[in-house]
Short mmCIF file of C-alpha atoms and ligand atoms in Angstrom, two decimals:
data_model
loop_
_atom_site.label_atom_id
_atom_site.label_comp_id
_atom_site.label_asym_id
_atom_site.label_seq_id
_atom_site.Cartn_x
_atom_site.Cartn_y
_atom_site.Cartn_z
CA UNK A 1 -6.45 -28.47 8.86
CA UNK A 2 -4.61 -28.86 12.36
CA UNK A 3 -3.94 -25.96 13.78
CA UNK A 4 -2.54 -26.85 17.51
CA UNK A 5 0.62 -25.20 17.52
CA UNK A 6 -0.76 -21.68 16.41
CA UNK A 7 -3.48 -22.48 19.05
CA UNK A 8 -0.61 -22.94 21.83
CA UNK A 9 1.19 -20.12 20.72
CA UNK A 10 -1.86 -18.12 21.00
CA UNK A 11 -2.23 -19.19 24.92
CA UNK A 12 1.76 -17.66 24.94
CA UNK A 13 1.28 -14.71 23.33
CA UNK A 14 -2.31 -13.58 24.55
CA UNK A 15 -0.88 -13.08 27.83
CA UNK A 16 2.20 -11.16 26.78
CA UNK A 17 1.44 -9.15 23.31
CA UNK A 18 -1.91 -7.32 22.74
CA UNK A 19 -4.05 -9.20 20.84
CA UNK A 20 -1.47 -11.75 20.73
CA UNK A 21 -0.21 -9.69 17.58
CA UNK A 22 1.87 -7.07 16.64
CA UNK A 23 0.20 -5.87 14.18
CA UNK A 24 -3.67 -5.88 14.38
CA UNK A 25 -4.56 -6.58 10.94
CA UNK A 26 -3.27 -9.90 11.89
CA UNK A 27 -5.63 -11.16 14.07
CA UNK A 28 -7.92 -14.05 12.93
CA UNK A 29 -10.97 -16.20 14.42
CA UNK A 30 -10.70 -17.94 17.07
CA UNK A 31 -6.96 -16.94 16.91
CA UNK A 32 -4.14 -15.64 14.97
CA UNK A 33 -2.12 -18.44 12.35
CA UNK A 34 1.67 -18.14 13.28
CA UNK A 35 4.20 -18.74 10.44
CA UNK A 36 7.28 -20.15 10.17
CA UNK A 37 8.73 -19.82 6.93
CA UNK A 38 7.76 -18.85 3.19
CA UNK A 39 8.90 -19.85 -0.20
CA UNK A 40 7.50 -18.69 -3.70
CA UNK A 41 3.75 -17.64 -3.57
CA UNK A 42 3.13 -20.20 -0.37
CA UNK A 43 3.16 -19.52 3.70
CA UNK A 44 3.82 -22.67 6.09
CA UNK A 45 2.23 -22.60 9.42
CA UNK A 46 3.71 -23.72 12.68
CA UNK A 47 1.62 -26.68 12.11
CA UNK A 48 3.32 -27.14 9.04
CA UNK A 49 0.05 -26.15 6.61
CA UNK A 50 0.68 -24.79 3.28
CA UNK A 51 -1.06 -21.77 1.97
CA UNK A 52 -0.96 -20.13 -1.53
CA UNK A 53 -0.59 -16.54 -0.45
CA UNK A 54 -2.84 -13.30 -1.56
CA UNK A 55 -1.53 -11.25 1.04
CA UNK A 56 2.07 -11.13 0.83
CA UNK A 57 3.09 -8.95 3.34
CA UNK A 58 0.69 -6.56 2.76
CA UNK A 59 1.80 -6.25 -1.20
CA UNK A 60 5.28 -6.29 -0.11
CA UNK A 61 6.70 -9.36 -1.71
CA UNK A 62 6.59 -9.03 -5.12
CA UNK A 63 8.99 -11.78 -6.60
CA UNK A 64 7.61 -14.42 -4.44
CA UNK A 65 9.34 -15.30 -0.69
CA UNK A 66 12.94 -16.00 -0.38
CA UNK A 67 13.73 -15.01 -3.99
CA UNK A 68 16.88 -16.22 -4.57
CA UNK A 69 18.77 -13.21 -5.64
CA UNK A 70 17.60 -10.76 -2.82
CA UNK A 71 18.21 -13.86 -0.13
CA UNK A 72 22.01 -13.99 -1.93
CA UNK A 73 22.30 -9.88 -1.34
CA UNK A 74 21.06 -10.59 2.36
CA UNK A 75 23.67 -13.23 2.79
CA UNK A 76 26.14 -11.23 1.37
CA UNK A 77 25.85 -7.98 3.45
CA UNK A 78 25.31 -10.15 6.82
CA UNK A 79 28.39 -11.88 6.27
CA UNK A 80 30.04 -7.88 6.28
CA UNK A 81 28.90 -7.85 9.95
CA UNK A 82 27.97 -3.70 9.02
CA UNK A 83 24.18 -3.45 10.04
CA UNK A 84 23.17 0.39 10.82
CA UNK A 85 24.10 3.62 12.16
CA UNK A 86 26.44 4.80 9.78
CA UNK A 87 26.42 5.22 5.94
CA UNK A 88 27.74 2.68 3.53
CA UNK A 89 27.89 2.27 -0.34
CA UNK A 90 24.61 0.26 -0.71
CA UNK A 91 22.75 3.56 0.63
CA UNK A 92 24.24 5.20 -2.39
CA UNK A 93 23.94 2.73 -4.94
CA UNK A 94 20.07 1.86 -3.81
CA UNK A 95 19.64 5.52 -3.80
CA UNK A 96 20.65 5.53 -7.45
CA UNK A 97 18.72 2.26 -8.32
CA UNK A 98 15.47 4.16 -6.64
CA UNK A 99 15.88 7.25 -8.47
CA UNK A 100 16.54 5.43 -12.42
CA UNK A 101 13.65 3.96 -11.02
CA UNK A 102 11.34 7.05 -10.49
CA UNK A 103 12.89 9.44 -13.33
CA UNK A 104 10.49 12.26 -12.02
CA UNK A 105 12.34 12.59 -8.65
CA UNK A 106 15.67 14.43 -8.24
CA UNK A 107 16.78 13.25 -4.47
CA UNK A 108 15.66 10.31 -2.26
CA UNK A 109 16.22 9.72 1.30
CA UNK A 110 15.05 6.50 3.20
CA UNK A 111 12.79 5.88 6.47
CA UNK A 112 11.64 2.46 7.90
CA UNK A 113 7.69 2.36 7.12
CA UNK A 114 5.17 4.14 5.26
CA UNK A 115 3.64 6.00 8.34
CA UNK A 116 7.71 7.03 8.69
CA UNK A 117 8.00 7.71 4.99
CA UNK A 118 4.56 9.90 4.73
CA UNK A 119 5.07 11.59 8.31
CA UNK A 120 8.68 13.06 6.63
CA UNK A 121 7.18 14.17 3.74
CA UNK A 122 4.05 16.22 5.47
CA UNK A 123 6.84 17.32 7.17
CA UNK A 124 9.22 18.59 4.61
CA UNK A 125 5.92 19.96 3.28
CA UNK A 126 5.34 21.95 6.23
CA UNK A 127 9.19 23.28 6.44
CA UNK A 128 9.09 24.44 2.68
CA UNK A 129 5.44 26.15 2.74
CA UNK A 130 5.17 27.66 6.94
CA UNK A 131 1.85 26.23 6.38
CA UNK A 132 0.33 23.39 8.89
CA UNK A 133 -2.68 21.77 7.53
CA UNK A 134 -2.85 19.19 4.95
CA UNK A 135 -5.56 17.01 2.93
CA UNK A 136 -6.15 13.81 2.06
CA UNK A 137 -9.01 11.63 0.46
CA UNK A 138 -11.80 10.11 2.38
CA UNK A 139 -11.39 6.24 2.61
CA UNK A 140 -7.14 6.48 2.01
CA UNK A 141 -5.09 4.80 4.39
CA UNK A 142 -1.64 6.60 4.45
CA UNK A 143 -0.44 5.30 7.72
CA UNK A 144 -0.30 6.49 11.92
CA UNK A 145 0.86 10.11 11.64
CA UNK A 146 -2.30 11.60 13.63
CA UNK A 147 -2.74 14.31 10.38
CA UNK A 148 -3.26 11.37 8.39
CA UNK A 149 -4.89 8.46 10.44
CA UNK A 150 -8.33 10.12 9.80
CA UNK A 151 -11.63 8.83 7.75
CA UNK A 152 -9.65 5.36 6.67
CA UNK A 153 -12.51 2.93 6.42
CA UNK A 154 -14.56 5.93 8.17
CA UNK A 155 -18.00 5.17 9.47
CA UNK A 156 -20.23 6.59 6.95
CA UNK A 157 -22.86 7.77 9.67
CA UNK A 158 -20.47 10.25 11.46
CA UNK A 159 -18.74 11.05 7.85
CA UNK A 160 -20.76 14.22 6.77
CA UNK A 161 -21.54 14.91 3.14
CA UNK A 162 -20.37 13.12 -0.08
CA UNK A 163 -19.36 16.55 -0.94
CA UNK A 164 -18.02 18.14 1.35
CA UNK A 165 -16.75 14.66 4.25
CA UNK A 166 -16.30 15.34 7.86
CA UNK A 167 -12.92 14.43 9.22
CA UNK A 168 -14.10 11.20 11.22
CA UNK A 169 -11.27 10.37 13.72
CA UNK A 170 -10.02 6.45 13.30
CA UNK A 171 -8.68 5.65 16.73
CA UNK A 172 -8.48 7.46 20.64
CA UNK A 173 -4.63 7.17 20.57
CA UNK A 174 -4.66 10.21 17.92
CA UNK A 175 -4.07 13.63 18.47
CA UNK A 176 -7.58 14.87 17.95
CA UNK A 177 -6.48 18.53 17.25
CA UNK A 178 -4.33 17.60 14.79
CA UNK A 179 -6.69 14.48 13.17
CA UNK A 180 -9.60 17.17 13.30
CA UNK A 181 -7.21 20.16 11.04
CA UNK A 182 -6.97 17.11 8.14
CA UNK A 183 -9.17 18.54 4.90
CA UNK A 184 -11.14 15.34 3.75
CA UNK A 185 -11.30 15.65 -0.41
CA UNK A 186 -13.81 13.80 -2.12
CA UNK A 187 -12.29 11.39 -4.04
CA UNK A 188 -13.05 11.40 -7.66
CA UNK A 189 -15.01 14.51 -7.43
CA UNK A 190 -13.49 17.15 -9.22
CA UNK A 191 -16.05 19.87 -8.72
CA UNK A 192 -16.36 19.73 -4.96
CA UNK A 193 -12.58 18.71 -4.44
CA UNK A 194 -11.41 22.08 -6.24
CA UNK A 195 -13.99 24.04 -4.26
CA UNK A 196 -12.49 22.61 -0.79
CA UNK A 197 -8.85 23.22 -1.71
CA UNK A 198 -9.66 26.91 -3.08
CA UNK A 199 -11.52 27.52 0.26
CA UNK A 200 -8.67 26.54 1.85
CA UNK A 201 -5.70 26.60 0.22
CA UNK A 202 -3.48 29.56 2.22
CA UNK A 203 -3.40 27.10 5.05
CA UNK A 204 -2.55 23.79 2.83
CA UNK A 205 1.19 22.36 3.42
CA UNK A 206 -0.10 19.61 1.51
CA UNK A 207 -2.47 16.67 -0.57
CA UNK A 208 -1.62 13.84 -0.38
CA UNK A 209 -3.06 11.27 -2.49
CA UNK A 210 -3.01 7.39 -2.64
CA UNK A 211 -3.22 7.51 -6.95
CA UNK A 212 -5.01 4.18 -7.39
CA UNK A 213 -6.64 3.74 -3.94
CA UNK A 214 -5.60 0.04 -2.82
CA UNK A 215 -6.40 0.28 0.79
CA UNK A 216 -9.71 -0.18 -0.10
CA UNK A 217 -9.40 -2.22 -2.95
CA UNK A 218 -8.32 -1.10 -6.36
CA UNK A 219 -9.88 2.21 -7.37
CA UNK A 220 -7.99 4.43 -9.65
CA UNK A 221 -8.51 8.39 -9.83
CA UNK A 222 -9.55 9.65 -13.00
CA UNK A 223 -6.89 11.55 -15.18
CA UNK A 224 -8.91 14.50 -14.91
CA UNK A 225 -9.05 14.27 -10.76
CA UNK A 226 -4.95 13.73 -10.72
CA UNK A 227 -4.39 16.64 -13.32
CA UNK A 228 -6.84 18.99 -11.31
CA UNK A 229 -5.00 18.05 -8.35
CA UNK A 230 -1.37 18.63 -9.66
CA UNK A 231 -3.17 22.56 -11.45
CA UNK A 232 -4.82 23.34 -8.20
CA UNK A 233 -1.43 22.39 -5.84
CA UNK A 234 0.91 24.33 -8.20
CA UNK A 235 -1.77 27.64 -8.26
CA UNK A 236 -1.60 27.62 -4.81
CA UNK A 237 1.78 26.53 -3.37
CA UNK A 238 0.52 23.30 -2.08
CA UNK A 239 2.96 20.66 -2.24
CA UNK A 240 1.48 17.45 -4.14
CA UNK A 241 2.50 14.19 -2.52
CA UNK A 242 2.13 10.38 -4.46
CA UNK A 243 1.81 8.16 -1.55
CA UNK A 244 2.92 5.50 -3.72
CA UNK A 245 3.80 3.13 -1.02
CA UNK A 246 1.46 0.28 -2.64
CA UNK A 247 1.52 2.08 -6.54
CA UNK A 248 5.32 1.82 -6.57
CA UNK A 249 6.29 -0.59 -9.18
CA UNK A 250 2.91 -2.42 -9.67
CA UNK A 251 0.59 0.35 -11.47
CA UNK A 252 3.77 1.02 -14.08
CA UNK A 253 7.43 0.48 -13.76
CA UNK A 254 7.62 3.81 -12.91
CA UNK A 255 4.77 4.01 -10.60
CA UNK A 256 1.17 5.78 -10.32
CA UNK A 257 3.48 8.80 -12.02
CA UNK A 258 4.56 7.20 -15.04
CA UNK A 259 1.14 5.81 -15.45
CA UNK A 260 -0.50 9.13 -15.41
CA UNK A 261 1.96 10.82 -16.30
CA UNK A 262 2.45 13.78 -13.87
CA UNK A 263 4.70 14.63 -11.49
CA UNK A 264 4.37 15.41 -8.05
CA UNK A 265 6.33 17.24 -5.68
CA UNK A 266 7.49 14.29 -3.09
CA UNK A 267 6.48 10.36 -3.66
CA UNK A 268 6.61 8.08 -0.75
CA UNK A 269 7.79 4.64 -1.71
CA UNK A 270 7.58 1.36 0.50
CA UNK A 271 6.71 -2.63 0.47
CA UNK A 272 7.31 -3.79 -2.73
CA UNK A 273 10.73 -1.75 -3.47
CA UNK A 274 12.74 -4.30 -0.98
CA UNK A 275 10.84 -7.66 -1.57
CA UNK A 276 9.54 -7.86 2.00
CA UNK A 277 12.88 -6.01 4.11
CA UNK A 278 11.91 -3.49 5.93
CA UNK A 279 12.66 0.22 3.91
CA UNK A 280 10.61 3.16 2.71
CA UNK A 281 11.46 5.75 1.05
CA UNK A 282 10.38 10.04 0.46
CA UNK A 283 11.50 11.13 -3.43
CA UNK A 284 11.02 14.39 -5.38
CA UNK A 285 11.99 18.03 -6.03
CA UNK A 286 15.31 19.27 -4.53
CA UNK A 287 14.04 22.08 -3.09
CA UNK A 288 11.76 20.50 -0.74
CA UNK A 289 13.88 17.40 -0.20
CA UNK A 290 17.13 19.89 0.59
CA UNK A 291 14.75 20.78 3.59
CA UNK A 292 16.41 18.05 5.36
CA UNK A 293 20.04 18.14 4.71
CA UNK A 294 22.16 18.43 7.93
CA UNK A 295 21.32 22.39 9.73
CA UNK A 296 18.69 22.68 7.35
CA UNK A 297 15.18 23.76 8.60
CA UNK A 298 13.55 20.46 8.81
CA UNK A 299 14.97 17.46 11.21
CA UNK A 300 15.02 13.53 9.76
CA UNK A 301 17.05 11.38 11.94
CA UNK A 302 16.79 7.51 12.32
CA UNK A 303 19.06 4.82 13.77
CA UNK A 304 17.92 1.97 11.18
CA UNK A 305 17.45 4.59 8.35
CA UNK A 306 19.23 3.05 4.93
CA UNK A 307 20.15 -0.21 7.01
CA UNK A 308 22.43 -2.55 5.42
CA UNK A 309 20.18 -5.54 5.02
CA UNK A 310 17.40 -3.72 4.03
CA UNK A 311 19.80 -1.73 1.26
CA UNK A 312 20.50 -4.73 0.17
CA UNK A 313 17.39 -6.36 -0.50
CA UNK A 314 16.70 -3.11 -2.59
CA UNK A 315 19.37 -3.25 -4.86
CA UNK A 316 18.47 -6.59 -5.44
CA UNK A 317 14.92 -5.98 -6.28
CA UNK A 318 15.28 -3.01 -7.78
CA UNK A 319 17.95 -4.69 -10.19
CA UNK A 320 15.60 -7.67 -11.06
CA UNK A 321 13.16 -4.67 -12.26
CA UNK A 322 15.53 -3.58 -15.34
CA UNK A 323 14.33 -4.24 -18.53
CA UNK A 324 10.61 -4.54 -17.46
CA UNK A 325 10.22 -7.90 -17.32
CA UNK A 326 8.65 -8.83 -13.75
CA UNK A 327 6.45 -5.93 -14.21
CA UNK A 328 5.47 -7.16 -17.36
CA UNK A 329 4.70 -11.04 -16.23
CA UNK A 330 2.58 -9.26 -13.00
CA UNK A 331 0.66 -7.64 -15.46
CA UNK A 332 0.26 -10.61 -17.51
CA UNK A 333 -0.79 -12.67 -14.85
CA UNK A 334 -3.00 -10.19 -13.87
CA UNK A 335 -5.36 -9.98 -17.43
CA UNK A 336 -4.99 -13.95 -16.76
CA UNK A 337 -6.68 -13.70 -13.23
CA UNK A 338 -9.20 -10.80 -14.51
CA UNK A 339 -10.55 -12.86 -17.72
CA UNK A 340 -11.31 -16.09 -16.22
CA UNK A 341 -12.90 -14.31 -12.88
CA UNK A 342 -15.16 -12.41 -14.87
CA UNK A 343 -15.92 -15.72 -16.49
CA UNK A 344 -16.24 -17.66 -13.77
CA UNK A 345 -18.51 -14.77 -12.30
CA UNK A 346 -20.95 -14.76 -15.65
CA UNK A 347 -21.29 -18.63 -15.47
CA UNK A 348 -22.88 -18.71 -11.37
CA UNK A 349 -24.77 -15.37 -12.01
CA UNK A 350 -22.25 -13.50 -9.20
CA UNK A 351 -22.49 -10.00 -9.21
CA UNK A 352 -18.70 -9.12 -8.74
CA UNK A 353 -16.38 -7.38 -10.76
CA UNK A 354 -12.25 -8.24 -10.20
CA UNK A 355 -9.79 -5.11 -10.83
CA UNK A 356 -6.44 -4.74 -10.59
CA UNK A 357 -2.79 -3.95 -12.15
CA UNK A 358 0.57 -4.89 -11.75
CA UNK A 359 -0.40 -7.96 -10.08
CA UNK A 360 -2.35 -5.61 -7.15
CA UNK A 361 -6.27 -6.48 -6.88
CA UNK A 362 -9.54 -6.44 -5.46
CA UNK A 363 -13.22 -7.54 -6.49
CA UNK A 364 -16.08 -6.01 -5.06
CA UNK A 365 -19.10 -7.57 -4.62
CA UNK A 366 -21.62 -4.85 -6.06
CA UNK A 367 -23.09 -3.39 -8.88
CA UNK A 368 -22.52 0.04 -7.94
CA UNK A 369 -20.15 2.34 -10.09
CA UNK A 370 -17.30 1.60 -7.58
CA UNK A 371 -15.38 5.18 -7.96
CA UNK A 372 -14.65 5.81 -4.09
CA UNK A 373 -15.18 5.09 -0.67
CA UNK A 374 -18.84 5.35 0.00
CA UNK A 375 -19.33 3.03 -3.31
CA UNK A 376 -16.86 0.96 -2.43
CA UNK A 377 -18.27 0.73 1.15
CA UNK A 378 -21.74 -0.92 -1.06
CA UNK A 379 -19.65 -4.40 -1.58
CA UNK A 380 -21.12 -7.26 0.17
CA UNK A 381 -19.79 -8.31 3.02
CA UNK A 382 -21.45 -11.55 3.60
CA UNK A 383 -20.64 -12.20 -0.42
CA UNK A 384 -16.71 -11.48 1.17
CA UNK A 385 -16.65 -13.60 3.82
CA UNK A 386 -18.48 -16.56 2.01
CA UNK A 387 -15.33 -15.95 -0.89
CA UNK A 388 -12.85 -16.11 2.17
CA UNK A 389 -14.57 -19.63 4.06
CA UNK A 390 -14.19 -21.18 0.57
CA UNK A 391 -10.65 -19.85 0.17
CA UNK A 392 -9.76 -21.24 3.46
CA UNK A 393 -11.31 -24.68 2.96
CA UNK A 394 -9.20 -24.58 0.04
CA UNK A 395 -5.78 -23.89 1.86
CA UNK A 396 -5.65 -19.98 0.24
CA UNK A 397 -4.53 -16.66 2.61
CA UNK A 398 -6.73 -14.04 2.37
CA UNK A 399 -6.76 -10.57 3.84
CA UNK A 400 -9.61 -10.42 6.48
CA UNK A 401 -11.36 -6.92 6.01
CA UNK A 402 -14.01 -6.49 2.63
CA UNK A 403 -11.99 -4.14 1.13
CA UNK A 404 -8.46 -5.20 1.76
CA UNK A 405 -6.10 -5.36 -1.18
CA UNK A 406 -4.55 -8.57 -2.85
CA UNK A 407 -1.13 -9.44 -4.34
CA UNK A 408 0.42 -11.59 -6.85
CA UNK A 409 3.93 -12.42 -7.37
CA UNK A 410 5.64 -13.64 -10.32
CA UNK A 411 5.84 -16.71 -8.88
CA UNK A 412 1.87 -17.34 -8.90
CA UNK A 413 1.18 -19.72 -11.55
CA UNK A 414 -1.94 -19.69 -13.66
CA UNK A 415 -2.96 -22.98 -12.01
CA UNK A 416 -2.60 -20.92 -8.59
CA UNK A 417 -4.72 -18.27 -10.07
CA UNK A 418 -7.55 -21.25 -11.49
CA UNK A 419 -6.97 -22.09 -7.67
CA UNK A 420 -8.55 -18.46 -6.36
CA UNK A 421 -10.85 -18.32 -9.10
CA UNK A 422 -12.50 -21.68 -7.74
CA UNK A 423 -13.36 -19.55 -4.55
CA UNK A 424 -16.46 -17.63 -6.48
C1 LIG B 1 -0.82 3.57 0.80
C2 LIG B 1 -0.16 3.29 2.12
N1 LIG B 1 0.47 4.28 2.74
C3 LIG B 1 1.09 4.09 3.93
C4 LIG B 1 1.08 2.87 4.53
C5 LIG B 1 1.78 2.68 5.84
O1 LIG B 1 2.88 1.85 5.66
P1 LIG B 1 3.53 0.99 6.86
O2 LIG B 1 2.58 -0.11 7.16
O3 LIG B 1 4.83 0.51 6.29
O4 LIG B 1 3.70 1.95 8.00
C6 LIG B 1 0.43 1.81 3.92
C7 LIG B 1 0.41 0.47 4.56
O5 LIG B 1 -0.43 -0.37 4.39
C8 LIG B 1 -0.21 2.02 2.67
O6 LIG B 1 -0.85 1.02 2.05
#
């Protein structure tokens, strides 16, 4: 595979963007791939190489590139000339479509990112309860927000006990005071997690929780951890938070909620709800999302907040989700990719198990009991990068890290799937 023009843009951009990325999950050995246009479930380089796409915008595209109905909205609402700074009927209507959507949630407002999306709703948390600190699971990525960029993908030797983690900063450019104030829960562990809260639950704004936790693979709490979770934030006057931003709309229709069936207090909502445009989104209770209205007690301004392109795309999407059909085919697709995996797995003696939902997966390369981070963190990483040379060879995009997530659309075929499969 050629790869000169990426190489020369490289040279360009080394010089003049960090990295020679803007985003640093996108740098690659010896140097980045730039794209230049998508279609379906495939990426085309500037080289003009074809890939068959697992990443997909980090789980944002979820009916393939350029589907035709959100391009059409696009079109549409650029040909208005109306971009941002003021409020227009698609903020309404895609504040309606979000809300049939999530039945739990009473009110919606929309950011640009997750980090946005979860930084509001610690914050709306904090307004409502006068309390500051706020807790999170070791091994969840929620975003930047320095309470919350703290033990993601920690390094187990600084990270304390199973029991009881240490709050293991992630990068120098976070407020350590802040970053070191962030309870770490034990994911998974009911016992020790409901010991931590009690001990400290008259300073707790918030938890947050990532439901199914898909920043380091595909690892779902156990009923019993979400329902201790939702009992021990309601005792206390904690508010519960869904960071759903990679959940929403692949673990159910309704998201990690309707799945489990409880409802939290706020839900933060991102990716997948727009097909790739740029949107997030804070739902839940009225009383802690009327903490923002205009001379209320909590501040949320934004100039591209609810921006026409991107309100666009979501009324699109959203509409293509009625009826449950896309969710359905994911799903489909997914038990597809799962069975012959595990077959494919049994036949060369791998030891490897593939999970997923919704068309979100991962496969870990151990036989531990995979219920967390520190398990997680047992997958091979040599097995991983082996997987990703042959995926390469074989014209496939792959996430770099072990434990990244993967994505189908409902434009991955089964033949696409056999395609990935052929990687063990
Ligand atoms: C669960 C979760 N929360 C928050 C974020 C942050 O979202 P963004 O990258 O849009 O800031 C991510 C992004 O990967 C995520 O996966």
């Amino acid at each position: 595979m050629e790869l000169l023009q990426s190489a020369d843009l490289y040279r360009r951009a080394a010089d003049r963007i960090p990295g020679g990325v803007h985003s640093n999950t996108r740098a690659r050995a010896p140097h980045p791939i730039y794209f230049e246009r998508a279609d379906g479930a495939f990426l085309y380089d500037a080289d003009g190489n074809r890939y068959l796409d697992f990443v997909l915008g980090n789980g944002a595209i979820i009916l393939g590139h350029g589907h035709p109905k959100v391009q059409a909205a696009v079109q549409a609402v650029l040909s208005q000339g109306l971009t941002t700074g003021s409020e227009t009927r698609l903020g309404v209507e895609a504040a309606e479509r979000l809300l049939q959507q999530v039945p739990t949630a009473e009110m919606v407002r929309f950011a640009n990112s997750g980090t946005e999306a979860v930084m509001h709703a610690l914050e709306l948390a904090r307004s409502a309860t006068g309390r500051t600190r706020v807790a999170k699971a070791e091994g969840a990525y929620h975003g930047w927000d320095s309470a919350m960029y703290v033990s993601a993908w920690p390094d187990l030797a600084k990270a304390g006990s199973a029991d009881a983690p240490a709050p293991v900063l992630t990068h120098q450019g976070a407020d350590a005071e802040i970053s070191r104030r962030t309870l770490v829960l034990p994911f998974n562990d009911v016992a020790a997690t409901r010991r931590l809260i009690e001990e400290h639950a008259q300073e707790l704004a918030a938890v947050v929780v990532e439901p199914v936790m898909m920043d380091i693979g595909y690892i779902e709490a156990t009923r019993e951890y979400i329902d201790e979770l939702r009992a021990l934030t309601s005792r206390y006057g904690i508010v519960f938070i869904f960071d759903e931003l990679l959940t929403g709309f692949r673990v159910a229709p309704g998201g990690a909620q309707e799945y489990y069936g409880v409802t939290p207090d706020l839900s933060t909502f991102g990716k997948a709800i727009a097909n790739g445009y740029p949107v997030a989104a804070v739902a839940g209770r009225r009383e802690f999302m009327e903490q923002a209205r205009p001379g209320g007690p909590c501040a949320w301004v934004g100039t591209f907040n609810a921006h026409a392109v991107s309100m666009a795309a979501m009324c699109a999407t959203l509409q293509t989700f009625e009826g449950g059909g896309v969710w359905r085919t994911l799903q489909e697709r997914m038990s597809y990719l799962e069975e012959r995996f595990a077959q494919r797995a049994a036949e060369r003696g791998v030891q490897v198990t593939l999970r997923g939902r919704g068309g979100n997966f991962h496969w870990y390369f151990t036989d531990a009991d995979v219920r967390d981070y520190r398990s997680a963190a047992t997958s091979s990483a040599e097995r991983y990068r082996k997987f990703a040379e042959n995926a390469a060879a074989r014209g496939i995009w792959l996430a770099a890290g072990t434990l990244s997530h993967h994505s189908l659309t409902i434009q991955h075929e089964e033949d696409h799937l056999d395609a990935f499969v052929g990687c063990l």
